[in-house]
Amino acid sequence: NGIVGAGISITTGAAWAAQLDGNGAVGVAFFGDGAANQGVLGEALNVAMLWKLPVIFVCENNGFSEFSPSATVTAGNIVDRAKPYGAAHEAVDGNDLMEVWHCAARAVERARNGEGPSLIEARTYRTRGHVEAEATFLGSTYRTEEEVEQWKQRDPIIALAKRMLDSGQASQDILDSIEAEIVAEVEEAVSF
């Protein structure tokens, strides 16, 4: 959909359907920090808690609401928006794949156990623009190249690969093989 935050209500409806079906499915809504300022988040948290819906709300807080720094348009911490409803909530380093994985697993377990919704605020950064052509119509930048480069150094895939190499969970040959498979799959999809 093209409406900011609308996926939150759609996913809440899907979670209700999953609850009625009793199939163990969990609805997951992904949205940015700008969408967290829409009233639909509060409405969805309210009904999801009342009905103990199996739904997870994941805010990918990248520090910008489109082109505006979040601090200029967002009051308080997004994760705290779950507190008035009594919903489970966690803030995580969105660039740490293992931390996100474990947090998501806890939320899925709560949802499947009938404990209702969770709000996860994954604090991260977008190294690319909100839209690819923004430099042509903005006329000025809203962040520095140095800032972007600092965050690129925290790339979650590179960090996970390093963790796996350092712990002996994978060799460089295995990681290279996985990357080659992924590149080939993407190239095949583009060709198609």
PDB file of C-alpha atoms in Angstrom:
ATOM      1  CA  ASN A   1       0.000   0.000   0.000  1.00  0.00           C
ATOM      2  CA  GLY A   2       1.113   3.564  -0.468  1.00  0.00           C
ATOM      3  CA  ILE A   3      -0.235   5.035   2.765  1.00  0.00           C
ATOM      4  CA  VAL A   4       2.290   5.714   5.538  1.00  0.00           C
ATOM      5  CA  GLY A   5       1.652   3.295   8.397  1.00  0.00           C
ATOM      6  CA  ALA A   6      -1.277   1.498   6.744  1.00  0.00           C
ATOM      7  CA  GLY A   7       0.547  -1.823   6.881  1.00  0.00           C
ATOM      8  CA  ILE A   8       0.200  -1.674  10.657  1.00  0.00           C
ATOM      9  CA  SER A   9      -3.589  -2.022  10.508  1.00  0.00           C
ATOM     10  CA  ILE A  10      -3.484  -4.518   7.637  1.00  0.00           C
ATOM     11  CA  THR A  11      -1.130  -6.750   9.623  1.00  0.00           C
ATOM     12  CA  THR A  12      -3.309  -6.440  12.714  1.00  0.00           C
ATOM     13  CA  GLY A  13      -6.209  -7.741  10.624  1.00  0.00           C
ATOM     14  CA  ALA A  14      -4.062 -10.582   9.327  1.00  0.00           C
ATOM     15  CA  ALA A  15      -3.131 -11.467  12.923  1.00  0.00           C
ATOM     16  CA  TRP A  16      -6.826 -11.568  13.839  1.00  0.00           C
ATOM     17  CA  ALA A  17      -7.429 -13.940  10.908  1.00  0.00           C
ATOM     18  CA  ALA A  18      -4.507 -16.104  12.065  1.00  0.00           C
ATOM     19  CA  GLN A  19      -5.930 -16.180  15.583  1.00  0.00           C
ATOM     20  CA  LEU A  20      -9.328 -17.255  14.249  1.00  0.00           C
ATOM     21  CA  ASP A  21      -7.693 -19.910  12.048  1.00  0.00           C
ATOM     22  CA  GLY A  22      -5.671 -21.208  15.002  1.00  0.00           C
ATOM     23  CA  ASN A  23      -2.791 -22.109  12.697  1.00  0.00           C
ATOM     24  CA  GLY A  24       0.052 -20.572  14.729  1.00  0.00           C
ATOM     25  CA  ALA A  25       0.748 -17.860  12.173  1.00  0.00           C
ATOM     26  CA  VAL A  26       2.048 -14.515  13.420  1.00  0.00           C
ATOM     27  CA  GLY A  27       1.521 -11.192  11.661  1.00  0.00           C
ATOM     28  CA  VAL A  28       4.583  -8.941  11.397  1.00  0.00           C
ATOM     29  CA  ALA A  29       4.354  -5.288  10.378  1.00  0.00           C
ATOM     30  CA  PHE A  30       7.542  -3.477   9.360  1.00  0.00           C
ATOM     31  CA  PHE A  31       7.477   0.320   9.311  1.00  0.00           C
ATOM     32  CA  GLY A  32       9.778   3.273   9.783  1.00  0.00           C
ATOM     33  CA  ASP A  33      10.075   5.814  12.545  1.00  0.00           C
ATOM     34  CA  GLY A  34       7.986   8.295  10.547  1.00  0.00           C
ATOM     35  CA  ALA A  35       5.102   5.809  10.370  1.00  0.00           C
ATOM     36  CA  ALA A  36       5.372   5.280  14.132  1.00  0.00           C
ATOM     37  CA  ASN A  37       3.957   8.803  14.463  1.00  0.00           C
ATOM     38  CA  GLN A  38       0.702   7.793  12.797  1.00  0.00           C
ATOM     39  CA  GLY A  39      -2.298   7.247  15.049  1.00  0.00           C
ATOM     40  CA  VAL A  40      -2.830   3.772  13.624  1.00  0.00           C
ATOM     41  CA  LEU A  41       0.017   2.394  15.759  1.00  0.00           C
ATOM     42  CA  GLY A  42      -1.817   3.262  18.980  1.00  0.00           C
ATOM     43  CA  GLU A  43      -5.093   1.941  17.618  1.00  0.00           C
ATOM     44  CA  ALA A  44      -3.475  -1.326  16.536  1.00  0.00           C
ATOM     45  CA  LEU A  45      -1.656  -1.791  19.846  1.00  0.00           C
ATOM     46  CA  ASN A  46      -4.929  -1.194  21.684  1.00  0.00           C
ATOM     47  CA  VAL A  47      -7.007  -3.774  19.808  1.00  0.00           C
ATOM     48  CA  ALA A  48      -4.097  -6.248  19.610  1.00  0.00           C
ATOM     49  CA  MET A  49      -3.736  -6.172  23.416  1.00  0.00           C
ATOM     50  CA  LEU A  50      -7.467  -6.400  24.020  1.00  0.00           C
ATOM     51  CA  TRP A  51      -7.777  -9.442  21.752  1.00  0.00           C
ATOM     52  CA  LYS A  52      -4.267 -10.836  22.480  1.00  0.00           C
ATOM     53  CA  LEU A  53      -3.541 -10.938  18.771  1.00  0.00           C
ATOM     54  CA  PRO A  54      -0.421 -12.742  17.482  1.00  0.00           C
ATOM     55  CA  VAL A  55       1.212  -9.696  15.951  1.00  0.00           C
ATOM     56  CA  ILE A  56       4.637  -8.094  16.055  1.00  0.00           C
ATOM     57  CA  PHE A  57       5.154  -4.436  15.210  1.00  0.00           C
ATOM     58  CA  VAL A  58       8.725  -3.783  14.050  1.00  0.00           C
ATOM     59  CA  CYS A  59       9.808  -0.153  13.768  1.00  0.00           C
ATOM     60  CA  GLU A  60      12.968   0.162  11.714  1.00  0.00           C
ATOM     61  CA  ASN A  61      14.109   3.415  13.294  1.00  0.00           C
ATOM     62  CA  ASN A  62      16.717   4.706  10.877  1.00  0.00           C
ATOM     63  CA  GLY A  63      16.937   8.167  12.397  1.00  0.00           C
ATOM     64  CA  PHE A  64      15.048   9.981   9.664  1.00  0.00           C
ATOM     65  CA  SER A  65      11.417  10.552   8.871  1.00  0.00           C
ATOM     66  CA  GLU A  66      11.851  10.793   5.123  1.00  0.00           C
ATOM     67  CA  PHE A  67      14.343  13.715   5.041  1.00  0.00           C
ATOM     68  CA  SER A  68      13.809  15.098   8.564  1.00  0.00           C
ATOM     69  CA  PRO A  69      15.963  13.954  11.474  1.00  0.00           C
ATOM     70  CA  SER A  70      13.726  11.980  13.819  1.00  0.00           C
ATOM     71  CA  ALA A  71      14.574  14.221  16.761  1.00  0.00           C
ATOM     72  CA  THR A  72      12.774  17.065  14.986  1.00  0.00           C
ATOM     73  CA  VAL A  73       9.511  15.157  14.413  1.00  0.00           C
ATOM     74  CA  THR A  74       9.328  12.374  17.032  1.00  0.00           C
ATOM     75  CA  ALA A  75       8.804  12.922  20.755  1.00  0.00           C
ATOM     76  CA  GLY A  76      10.069  10.322  23.211  1.00  0.00           C
ATOM     77  CA  ASN A  77      11.197   6.801  22.456  1.00  0.00           C
ATOM     78  CA  ILE A  78       9.123   4.844  19.964  1.00  0.00           C
ATOM     79  CA  VAL A  79       9.507   1.625  21.966  1.00  0.00           C
ATOM     80  CA  ASP A  80       7.735   3.293  24.908  1.00  0.00           C
ATOM     81  CA  ARG A  81       4.526   3.638  22.885  1.00  0.00           C
ATOM     82  CA  ALA A  82       3.636   0.070  23.849  1.00  0.00           C
ATOM     83  CA  LYS A  83       3.716   0.782  27.594  1.00  0.00           C
ATOM     84  CA  PRO A  84       0.239   2.361  28.036  1.00  0.00           C
ATOM     85  CA  TYR A  85      -1.317  -0.729  26.440  1.00  0.00           C
ATOM     86  CA  GLY A  86       0.737  -3.200  28.486  1.00  0.00           C
ATOM     87  CA  ALA A  87       2.252  -4.693  25.354  1.00  0.00           C
ATOM     88  CA  ALA A  88       5.665  -6.323  25.343  1.00  0.00           C
ATOM     89  CA  HIS A  89       8.343  -4.041  23.927  1.00  0.00           C
ATOM     90  CA  GLU A  90      12.074  -4.084  23.257  1.00  0.00           C
ATOM     91  CA  ALA A  91      14.594  -1.759  21.653  1.00  0.00           C
ATOM     92  CA  VAL A  92      17.459  -3.502  19.867  1.00  0.00           C
ATOM     93  CA  ASP A  93      20.530  -2.653  17.842  1.00  0.00           C
ATOM     94  CA  GLY A  94      19.016  -3.098  14.402  1.00  0.00           C
ATOM     95  CA  ASN A  95      22.480  -3.682  12.924  1.00  0.00           C
ATOM     96  CA  ASP A  96      23.176  -6.701  15.148  1.00  0.00           C
ATOM     97  CA  LEU A  97      21.581  -9.644  13.338  1.00  0.00           C
ATOM     98  CA  MET A  98      21.847 -11.984  16.323  1.00  0.00           C
ATOM     99  CA  GLU A  99      20.279  -9.467  18.706  1.00  0.00           C
ATOM    100  CA  VAL A 100      17.412  -8.898  16.264  1.00  0.00           C
ATOM    101  CA  TRP A 101      17.031 -12.664  15.731  1.00  0.00           C
ATOM    102  CA  HIS A 102      16.754 -13.381  19.478  1.00  0.00           C
ATOM    103  CA  CYS A 103      14.402 -10.468  20.079  1.00  0.00           C
ATOM    104  CA  ALA A 104      12.150 -11.599  17.226  1.00  0.00           C
ATOM    105  CA  ALA A 105      12.156 -15.174  18.543  1.00  0.00           C
ATOM    106  CA  ARG A 106      10.949 -13.959  21.946  1.00  0.00           C
ATOM    107  CA  ALA A 107       8.184 -11.938  20.292  1.00  0.00           C
ATOM    108  CA  VAL A 108       7.071 -14.874  18.122  1.00  0.00           C
ATOM    109  CA  GLU A 109       6.975 -17.134  21.186  1.00  0.00           C
ATOM    110  CA  ARG A 110       4.828 -14.617  23.093  1.00  0.00           C
ATOM    111  CA  ALA A 111       2.487 -14.270  20.115  1.00  0.00           C
ATOM    112  CA  ARG A 112       2.069 -18.031  19.710  1.00  0.00           C
ATOM    113  CA  ASN A 113       1.518 -18.464  23.452  1.00  0.00           C
ATOM    114  CA  GLY A 114      -1.474 -16.130  23.338  1.00  0.00           C
ATOM    115  CA  GLU A 115       0.303 -13.276  25.139  1.00  0.00           C
ATOM    116  CA  GLY A 116      -0.537 -10.707  22.473  1.00  0.00           C
ATOM    117  CA  PRO A 117       1.494  -8.181  20.535  1.00  0.00           C
ATOM    118  CA  SER A 118       5.066  -6.987  20.795  1.00  0.00           C
ATOM    119  CA  LEU A 119       6.640  -3.741  19.636  1.00  0.00           C
ATOM    120  CA  ILE A 120      10.263  -3.960  18.568  1.00  0.00           C
ATOM    121  CA  GLU A 121      12.222  -0.801  17.864  1.00  0.00           C
ATOM    122  CA  ALA A 122      15.231  -1.785  15.769  1.00  0.00           C
ATOM    123  CA  ARG A 123      17.577   1.193  15.872  1.00  0.00           C
ATOM    124  CA  THR A 124      19.516   1.315  12.642  1.00  0.00           C
ATOM    125  CA  TYR A 125      20.411   3.640   9.786  1.00  0.00           C
ATOM    126  CA  ARG A 126      19.721   3.832   6.080  1.00  0.00           C
ATOM    127  CA  THR A 127      22.908   4.286   4.119  1.00  0.00           C
ATOM    128  CA  ARG A 128      20.989   4.978   0.912  1.00  0.00           C
ATOM    129  CA  GLY A 129      18.523   7.785   0.408  1.00  0.00           C
ATOM    130  CA  HIS A 130      14.820   7.695   1.183  1.00  0.00           C
ATOM    131  CA  VAL A 131      14.437   7.647  -2.602  1.00  0.00           C
ATOM    132  CA  GLU A 132      17.253   7.029  -5.061  1.00  0.00           C
ATOM    133  CA  ALA A 133      16.935  10.346  -6.894  1.00  0.00           C
ATOM    134  CA  GLU A 134      16.639  12.579  -3.847  1.00  0.00           C
ATOM    135  CA  ALA A 135      19.848  14.499  -4.589  1.00  0.00           C
ATOM    136  CA  THR A 136      18.290  15.832  -7.800  1.00  0.00           C
ATOM    137  CA  PHE A 137      15.241  17.356  -6.168  1.00  0.00           C
ATOM    138  CA  LEU A 138      16.421  18.170  -2.641  1.00  0.00           C
ATOM    139  CA  GLY A 139      19.180  20.518  -3.697  1.00  0.00           C
ATOM    140  CA  SER A 140      20.953  20.041  -0.363  1.00  0.00           C
ATOM    141  CA  THR A 141      21.850  17.161   1.862  1.00  0.00           C
ATOM    142  CA  TYR A 142      20.283  16.409   5.233  1.00  0.00           C
ATOM    143  CA  ARG A 143      23.211  14.300   6.411  1.00  0.00           C
ATOM    144  CA  THR A 144      26.947  14.220   5.842  1.00  0.00           C
ATOM    145  CA  GLU A 145      28.956  11.734   3.818  1.00  0.00           C
ATOM    146  CA  GLU A 146      31.050  11.082   6.940  1.00  0.00           C
ATOM    147  CA  GLU A 147      27.925  10.046   8.861  1.00  0.00           C
ATOM    148  CA  VAL A 148      26.862   7.666   6.098  1.00  0.00           C
ATOM    149  CA  GLU A 149      30.360   6.161   5.886  1.00  0.00           C
ATOM    150  CA  GLN A 150      30.476   5.604   9.672  1.00  0.00           C
ATOM    151  CA  TRP A 151      27.247   3.624   9.485  1.00  0.00           C
ATOM    152  CA  LYS A 152      28.438   1.633   6.474  1.00  0.00           C
ATOM    153  CA  GLN A 153      31.205   0.338   8.742  1.00  0.00           C
ATOM    154  CA  ARG A 154      28.457  -1.202  10.911  1.00  0.00           C
ATOM    155  CA  ASP A 155      26.895  -3.160   8.017  1.00  0.00           C
ATOM    156  CA  PRO A 156      25.035  -6.081   9.638  1.00  0.00           C
ATOM    157  CA  ILE A 157      26.045  -8.639   7.016  1.00  0.00           C
ATOM    158  CA  ILE A 158      29.728  -7.761   7.247  1.00  0.00           C
ATOM    159  CA  ALA A 159      29.535  -7.838  11.069  1.00  0.00           C
ATOM    160  CA  LEU A 160      27.868 -11.273  11.055  1.00  0.00           C
ATOM    161  CA  ALA A 161      30.442 -12.653   8.613  1.00  0.00           C
ATOM    162  CA  LYS A 162      33.249 -11.402  10.877  1.00  0.00           C
ATOM    163  CA  ARG A 163      31.559 -12.938  13.937  1.00  0.00           C
ATOM    164  CA  MET A 164      31.225 -16.282  12.128  1.00  0.00           C
ATOM    165  CA  LEU A 165      34.847 -16.220  10.967  1.00  0.00           C
ATOM    166  CA  ASP A 166      36.171 -15.217  14.400  1.00  0.00           C
ATOM    167  CA  SER A 167      34.188 -17.951  16.176  1.00  0.00           C
ATOM    168  CA  GLY A 168      35.061 -20.626  13.624  1.00  0.00           C
ATOM    169  CA  GLN A 169      31.405 -21.121  12.614  1.00  0.00           C
ATOM    170  CA  ALA A 170      32.337 -20.585   8.961  1.00  0.00           C
ATOM    171  CA  SER A 171      35.410 -20.339   6.775  1.00  0.00           C
ATOM    172  CA  GLN A 172      36.043 -17.622   4.208  1.00  0.00           C
ATOM    173  CA  ASP A 173      35.530 -20.244   1.477  1.00  0.00           C
ATOM    174  CA  ILE A 174      32.042 -21.051   2.796  1.00  0.00           C
ATOM    175  CA  LEU A 175      31.120 -17.367   3.027  1.00  0.00           C
ATOM    176  CA  ASP A 176      32.448 -16.735  -0.490  1.00  0.00           C
ATOM    177  CA  SER A 177      30.402 -19.681  -1.771  1.00  0.00           C
ATOM    178  CA  ILE A 178      27.224 -18.355  -0.133  1.00  0.00           C
ATOM    179  CA  GLU A 179      27.819 -14.904  -1.592  1.00  0.00           C
ATOM    180  CA  ALA A 180      28.415 -16.347  -5.066  1.00  0.00           C
ATOM    181  CA  GLU A 181      25.123 -18.293  -4.843  1.00  0.00           C
ATOM    182  CA  ILE A 182      23.240 -15.154  -3.840  1.00  0.00           C
ATOM    183  CA  VAL A 183      24.818 -13.038  -6.586  1.00  0.00           C
ATOM    184  CA  ALA A 184      23.938 -15.715  -9.160  1.00  0.00           C
ATOM    185  CA  GLU A 185      20.343 -15.879  -7.910  1.00  0.00           C
ATOM    186  CA  VAL A 186      19.961 -12.098  -8.099  1.00  0.00           C
ATOM    187  CA  GLU A 187      21.524 -11.951 -11.567  1.00  0.00           C
ATOM    188  CA  GLU A 188      19.169 -14.709 -12.756  1.00  0.00           C
ATOM    189  CA  ALA A 189      16.176 -12.813 -11.354  1.00  0.00           C
ATOM    190  CA  VAL A 190      17.285  -9.595 -13.075  1.00  0.00           C
ATOM    191  CA  SER A 191      17.767 -11.421 -16.374  1.00  0.00           C
ATOM    192  CA  PHE A 192      14.328 -12.990 -16.060  1.00  0.00           C
TER     193      PHE A 192
END
